[in-house]
Amino acid sequence: RMLVDSLIVPGCVYRPGSFTGLMTVYESNYIKLGALTTDFEFPALSMVSTSARDNDLHAQLVRREPYTTTLKLTYWFEEAGGLFVPDPDLIIRIYHDARLAEAVASRDRHTHHKLRELAGDSGAELDRRWRINMMLNKWLDYLFDVGHSLTGKNETFVSAV
């Protein structure tokens, strides 16, 4: 199965870093996230997707409303001393009616060096949104490539506490 977000044709020409371009990234995020789920129906409040080729992916349903769903996606990395740190720890808002998915928040400081490279320094709001949403976009490609799924195929469901 191949993702076909490359078939997105923006309604107008856009520049990277522009608002119009950002909306195209949100559309791409929606398509890619949709490939990891079944109609954005999350069967439990907390899920863990396992892949033999990657760390466990932790997903938490934060909020479900008529037109939006808020989801938290993260890995847990072990630091020295046995402490576990969530990273990248992205909060994603899915706009079902508009068919967009936006990373709205992430950690200020990433533990993993590759995530630090992707995140860059904080800047203007539009630049910040570009950075975290491009990081989400690339991460979704990676999650799909290594076999993660939030469809019930390879995850476990964690009961609400």
PDB file of C-alpha atoms in Angstrom:
ATOM      1  CA  ARG A   1       0.000   0.000   0.000  1.00  0.00           C
ATOM      2  CA  MET A   2       1.435   3.366  -0.963  1.00  0.00           C
ATOM      3  CA  LEU A   3       0.587   6.825   0.306  1.00  0.00           C
ATOM      4  CA  VAL A   4      -0.567   9.125  -2.463  1.00  0.00           C
ATOM      5  CA  ASP A   5      -0.391  12.539  -0.836  1.00  0.00           C
ATOM      6  CA  SER A   6       1.824  13.553  -3.762  1.00  0.00           C
ATOM      7  CA  LEU A   7      -1.402  13.766  -5.770  1.00  0.00           C
ATOM      8  CA  ILE A   8      -2.523  16.795  -3.743  1.00  0.00           C
ATOM      9  CA  VAL A   9      -2.887  19.731  -6.099  1.00  0.00           C
ATOM     10  CA  PRO A  10      -2.977  23.027  -4.227  1.00  0.00           C
ATOM     11  CA  GLY A  11      -5.604  25.501  -5.383  1.00  0.00           C
ATOM     12  CA  CYS A  12      -2.896  28.039  -6.091  1.00  0.00           C
ATOM     13  CA  VAL A  13       0.865  28.236  -6.313  1.00  0.00           C
ATOM     14  CA  TYR A  14       2.490  28.430  -2.881  1.00  0.00           C
ATOM     15  CA  ARG A  15       5.923  28.998  -1.386  1.00  0.00           C
ATOM     16  CA  PRO A  16       7.402  26.841   1.356  1.00  0.00           C
ATOM     17  CA  GLY A  17       6.922  28.742   4.596  1.00  0.00           C
ATOM     18  CA  SER A  18       3.698  30.386   3.376  1.00  0.00           C
ATOM     19  CA  PHE A  19       0.261  30.013   4.943  1.00  0.00           C
ATOM     20  CA  THR A  20      -1.089  28.366   1.774  1.00  0.00           C
ATOM     21  CA  GLY A  21       1.768  25.892   1.793  1.00  0.00           C
ATOM     22  CA  LEU A  22       1.115  25.125   5.462  1.00  0.00           C
ATOM     23  CA  MET A  23      -2.504  24.242   4.657  1.00  0.00           C
ATOM     24  CA  THR A  24      -1.181  21.790   2.031  1.00  0.00           C
ATOM     25  CA  VAL A  25       1.064  20.211   4.693  1.00  0.00           C
ATOM     26  CA  TYR A  26      -1.996  19.877   6.972  1.00  0.00           C
ATOM     27  CA  GLU A  27      -3.832  18.109   4.139  1.00  0.00           C
ATOM     28  CA  SER A  28      -0.864  15.798   3.611  1.00  0.00           C
ATOM     29  CA  ASN A  29      -0.750  15.077   7.373  1.00  0.00           C
ATOM     30  CA  TYR A  30      -4.436  14.118   7.257  1.00  0.00           C
ATOM     31  CA  ILE A  31      -3.884  11.686   4.374  1.00  0.00           C
ATOM     32  CA  LYS A  32      -0.835  10.112   6.020  1.00  0.00           C
ATOM     33  CA  LEU A  33      -2.469   9.829   9.441  1.00  0.00           C
ATOM     34  CA  GLY A  34      -5.514   8.313   7.751  1.00  0.00           C
ATOM     35  CA  ALA A  35      -3.269   5.589   6.294  1.00  0.00           C
ATOM     36  CA  LEU A  36      -2.332   4.583   9.866  1.00  0.00           C
ATOM     37  CA  THR A  37      -5.949   4.463  11.079  1.00  0.00           C
ATOM     38  CA  THR A  38      -9.355   3.198   9.984  1.00  0.00           C
ATOM     39  CA  ASP A  39     -11.535   6.233   9.296  1.00  0.00           C
ATOM     40  CA  PHE A  40      -9.945   7.984  12.277  1.00  0.00           C
ATOM     41  CA  GLU A  41     -11.866   5.699  14.615  1.00  0.00           C
ATOM     42  CA  PHE A  42      -9.643   5.077  17.600  1.00  0.00           C
ATOM     43  CA  PRO A  43     -10.944   1.980  19.434  1.00  0.00           C
ATOM     44  CA  ALA A  44      -9.505   2.921  22.840  1.00  0.00           C
ATOM     45  CA  LEU A  45      -8.369   5.944  24.815  1.00  0.00           C
ATOM     46  CA  SER A  46      -4.772   4.675  24.797  1.00  0.00           C
ATOM     47  CA  MET A  47      -3.116   2.442  22.225  1.00  0.00           C
ATOM     48  CA  VAL A  48       0.389   1.101  21.682  1.00  0.00           C
ATOM     49  CA  SER A  49       1.442   0.109  18.174  1.00  0.00           C
ATOM     50  CA  THR A  50       4.361  -2.298  18.009  1.00  0.00           C
ATOM     51  CA  SER A  51       6.729  -2.820  15.116  1.00  0.00           C
ATOM     52  CA  ALA A  52       9.723  -5.148  14.943  1.00  0.00           C
ATOM     53  CA  ARG A  53      11.577  -2.339  13.127  1.00  0.00           C
ATOM     54  CA  ASP A  54      10.863   0.539  15.531  1.00  0.00           C
ATOM     55  CA  ASN A  55      10.109   1.682  19.068  1.00  0.00           C
ATOM     56  CA  ASP A  56       6.575   1.274  20.365  1.00  0.00           C
ATOM     57  CA  LEU A  57       4.307   4.089  19.209  1.00  0.00           C
ATOM     58  CA  HIS A  58       2.023   5.390  21.965  1.00  0.00           C
ATOM     59  CA  ALA A  59      -1.253   7.038  20.966  1.00  0.00           C
ATOM     60  CA  GLN A  60      -3.671   8.660  23.366  1.00  0.00           C
ATOM     61  CA  LEU A  61      -7.092   9.972  22.440  1.00  0.00           C
ATOM     62  CA  VAL A  62      -7.193  13.350  24.196  1.00  0.00           C
ATOM     63  CA  ARG A  63     -10.568  14.636  23.015  1.00  0.00           C
ATOM     64  CA  ARG A  64     -13.265  13.682  20.524  1.00  0.00           C
ATOM     65  CA  GLU A  65     -15.760  16.300  19.362  1.00  0.00           C
ATOM     66  CA  PRO A  66     -18.254  16.342  16.459  1.00  0.00           C
ATOM     67  CA  TYR A  67     -15.829  17.858  13.923  1.00  0.00           C
ATOM     68  CA  THR A  68     -12.424  17.412  15.548  1.00  0.00           C
ATOM     69  CA  THR A  69     -10.355  14.782  17.306  1.00  0.00           C
ATOM     70  CA  THR A  70      -7.271  15.560  19.369  1.00  0.00           C
ATOM     71  CA  LEU A  71      -4.650  12.842  19.549  1.00  0.00           C
ATOM     72  CA  LYS A  72      -1.277  12.570  21.279  1.00  0.00           C
ATOM     73  CA  LEU A  73       1.480  10.543  19.573  1.00  0.00           C
ATOM     74  CA  THR A  74       4.828   9.775  21.164  1.00  0.00           C
ATOM     75  CA  TYR A  75       7.656   7.386  21.764  1.00  0.00           C
ATOM     76  CA  TRP A  76       9.035   6.803  25.271  1.00  0.00           C
ATOM     77  CA  PHE A  77      12.835   6.992  25.475  1.00  0.00           C
ATOM     78  CA  GLU A  78      14.752   5.744  28.481  1.00  0.00           C
ATOM     79  CA  GLU A  79      17.275   8.198  29.905  1.00  0.00           C
ATOM     80  CA  ALA A  80      20.109   7.571  32.310  1.00  0.00           C
ATOM     81  CA  GLY A  81      18.774   6.613  35.725  1.00  0.00           C
ATOM     82  CA  GLY A  82      15.839   4.646  34.304  1.00  0.00           C
ATOM     83  CA  LEU A  83      13.567   7.652  33.710  1.00  0.00           C
ATOM     84  CA  PHE A  84      11.350   7.543  30.626  1.00  0.00           C
ATOM     85  CA  VAL A  85      10.803  10.697  28.552  1.00  0.00           C
ATOM     86  CA  PRO A  86       8.096  11.134  25.885  1.00  0.00           C
ATOM     87  CA  ASP A  87       9.515  12.364  22.587  1.00  0.00           C
ATOM     88  CA  PRO A  88       8.443  13.809  20.147  1.00  0.00           C
ATOM     89  CA  ASP A  89       5.218  14.013  22.173  1.00  0.00           C
ATOM     90  CA  LEU A  90       3.079  15.675  19.495  1.00  0.00           C
ATOM     91  CA  ILE A  91      -0.483  16.848  20.067  1.00  0.00           C
ATOM     92  CA  ILE A  92      -2.374  16.547  16.781  1.00  0.00           C
ATOM     93  CA  ARG A  93      -5.763  18.090  16.030  1.00  0.00           C
ATOM     94  CA  ILE A  94      -7.697  16.368  13.267  1.00  0.00           C
ATOM     95  CA  TYR A  95     -10.301  18.527  11.503  1.00  0.00           C
ATOM     96  CA  HIS A  96     -12.653  15.926   9.995  1.00  0.00           C
ATOM     97  CA  ASP A  97     -14.852  18.337   8.036  1.00  0.00           C
ATOM     98  CA  ALA A  98     -11.882  20.132   6.421  1.00  0.00           C
ATOM     99  CA  ARG A  99      -9.828  16.901   6.101  1.00  0.00           C
ATOM    100  CA  LEU A 100      -6.768  18.463   7.749  1.00  0.00           C
ATOM    101  CA  ALA A 101      -4.444  17.330  10.568  1.00  0.00           C
ATOM    102  CA  GLU A 102      -2.332  19.891  12.417  1.00  0.00           C
ATOM    103  CA  ALA A 103       0.410  19.310  14.955  1.00  0.00           C
ATOM    104  CA  VAL A 104      -0.538  21.959  17.514  1.00  0.00           C
ATOM    105  CA  ALA A 105       2.061  21.315  20.222  1.00  0.00           C
ATOM    106  CA  SER A 106       5.292  19.454  20.830  1.00  0.00           C
ATOM    107  CA  ARG A 107       8.089  19.317  23.366  1.00  0.00           C
ATOM    108  CA  ASP A 108      10.221  22.443  23.590  1.00  0.00           C
ATOM    109  CA  ARG A 109      13.408  20.400  23.869  1.00  0.00           C
ATOM    110  CA  HIS A 110      13.715  16.999  22.221  1.00  0.00           C
ATOM    111  CA  THR A 111      15.674  14.137  23.762  1.00  0.00           C
ATOM    112  CA  HIS A 112      16.626  12.370  20.548  1.00  0.00           C
ATOM    113  CA  HIS A 113      19.246  14.198  18.439  1.00  0.00           C
ATOM    114  CA  LYS A 114      17.408  13.603  15.120  1.00  0.00           C
ATOM    115  CA  LEU A 115      14.235  15.147  16.544  1.00  0.00           C
ATOM    116  CA  ARG A 116      16.257  18.184  17.679  1.00  0.00           C
ATOM    117  CA  GLU A 117      17.533  18.600  14.124  1.00  0.00           C
ATOM    118  CA  LEU A 118      14.000  18.475  12.709  1.00  0.00           C
ATOM    119  CA  ALA A 119      12.559  20.877  15.272  1.00  0.00           C
ATOM    120  CA  GLY A 120      15.144  23.661  14.933  1.00  0.00           C
ATOM    121  CA  ASP A 121      14.983  26.857  16.955  1.00  0.00           C
ATOM    122  CA  SER A 122      11.745  28.593  17.896  1.00  0.00           C
ATOM    123  CA  GLY A 123      10.783  31.496  15.711  1.00  0.00           C
ATOM    124  CA  ALA A 124       7.701  33.294  14.488  1.00  0.00           C
ATOM    125  CA  GLU A 125       4.372  31.486  14.840  1.00  0.00           C
ATOM    126  CA  LEU A 126       4.094  30.567  11.154  1.00  0.00           C
ATOM    127  CA  ASP A 127       7.673  29.229  11.198  1.00  0.00           C
ATOM    128  CA  ARG A 128       6.966  27.240  14.381  1.00  0.00           C
ATOM    129  CA  ARG A 129       3.880  25.682  12.820  1.00  0.00           C
ATOM    130  CA  TRP A 130       5.848  24.818   9.674  1.00  0.00           C
ATOM    131  CA  ARG A 131       8.569  23.126  11.715  1.00  0.00           C
ATOM    132  CA  ILE A 132       6.356  20.952  13.884  1.00  0.00           C
ATOM    133  CA  ASN A 133       4.040  20.030  11.014  1.00  0.00           C
ATOM    134  CA  MET A 134       6.885  19.117   8.673  1.00  0.00           C
ATOM    135  CA  MET A 135       8.305  17.014  11.501  1.00  0.00           C
ATOM    136  CA  LEU A 136       4.893  15.314  11.875  1.00  0.00           C
ATOM    137  CA  ASN A 137       4.686  14.827   8.099  1.00  0.00           C
ATOM    138  CA  LYS A 138       8.096  13.121   7.932  1.00  0.00           C
ATOM    139  CA  TRP A 139       7.408  11.092  11.072  1.00  0.00           C
ATOM    140  CA  LEU A 140       4.108   9.806   9.632  1.00  0.00           C
ATOM    141  CA  ASP A 141       5.986   8.622   6.518  1.00  0.00           C
ATOM    142  CA  TYR A 142       8.451   6.821   8.774  1.00  0.00           C
ATOM    143  CA  LEU A 143       5.722   5.258  10.954  1.00  0.00           C
ATOM    144  CA  PHE A 144       3.984   3.919   7.863  1.00  0.00           C
ATOM    145  CA  ASP A 145       7.255   2.596   6.395  1.00  0.00           C
ATOM    146  CA  VAL A 146       8.185   0.639   9.545  1.00  0.00           C
ATOM    147  CA  GLY A 147       4.731  -0.940   9.831  1.00  0.00           C
ATOM    148  CA  HIS A 148       2.938   0.978  12.575  1.00  0.00           C
ATOM    149  CA  SER A 149      -0.837   0.930  12.559  1.00  0.00           C
ATOM    150  CA  LEU A 150      -3.619   2.300  14.733  1.00  0.00           C
ATOM    151  CA  THR A 151      -6.259   0.033  13.185  1.00  0.00           C
ATOM    152  CA  GLY A 152      -6.265  -2.850  15.652  1.00  0.00           C
ATOM    153  CA  LYS A 153      -3.761  -4.777  13.500  1.00  0.00           C
ATOM    154  CA  ASN A 154      -0.624  -4.405  15.593  1.00  0.00           C
ATOM    155  CA  GLU A 155      -1.477  -2.457  18.687  1.00  0.00           C
ATOM    156  CA  THR A 156      -2.567  -3.186  22.174  1.00  0.00           C
ATOM    157  CA  PHE A 157      -5.260  -1.251  23.939  1.00  0.00           C
ATOM    158  CA  VAL A 158      -4.655   0.176  27.364  1.00  0.00           C
ATOM    159  CA  SER A 159      -7.612   0.582  29.676  1.00  0.00           C
ATOM    160  CA  ALA A 160      -8.450   4.023  30.992  1.00  0.00           C
ATOM    161  CA  VAL A 161      -7.337   4.441  34.584  1.00  0.00           C
TER     162      VAL A 161
END
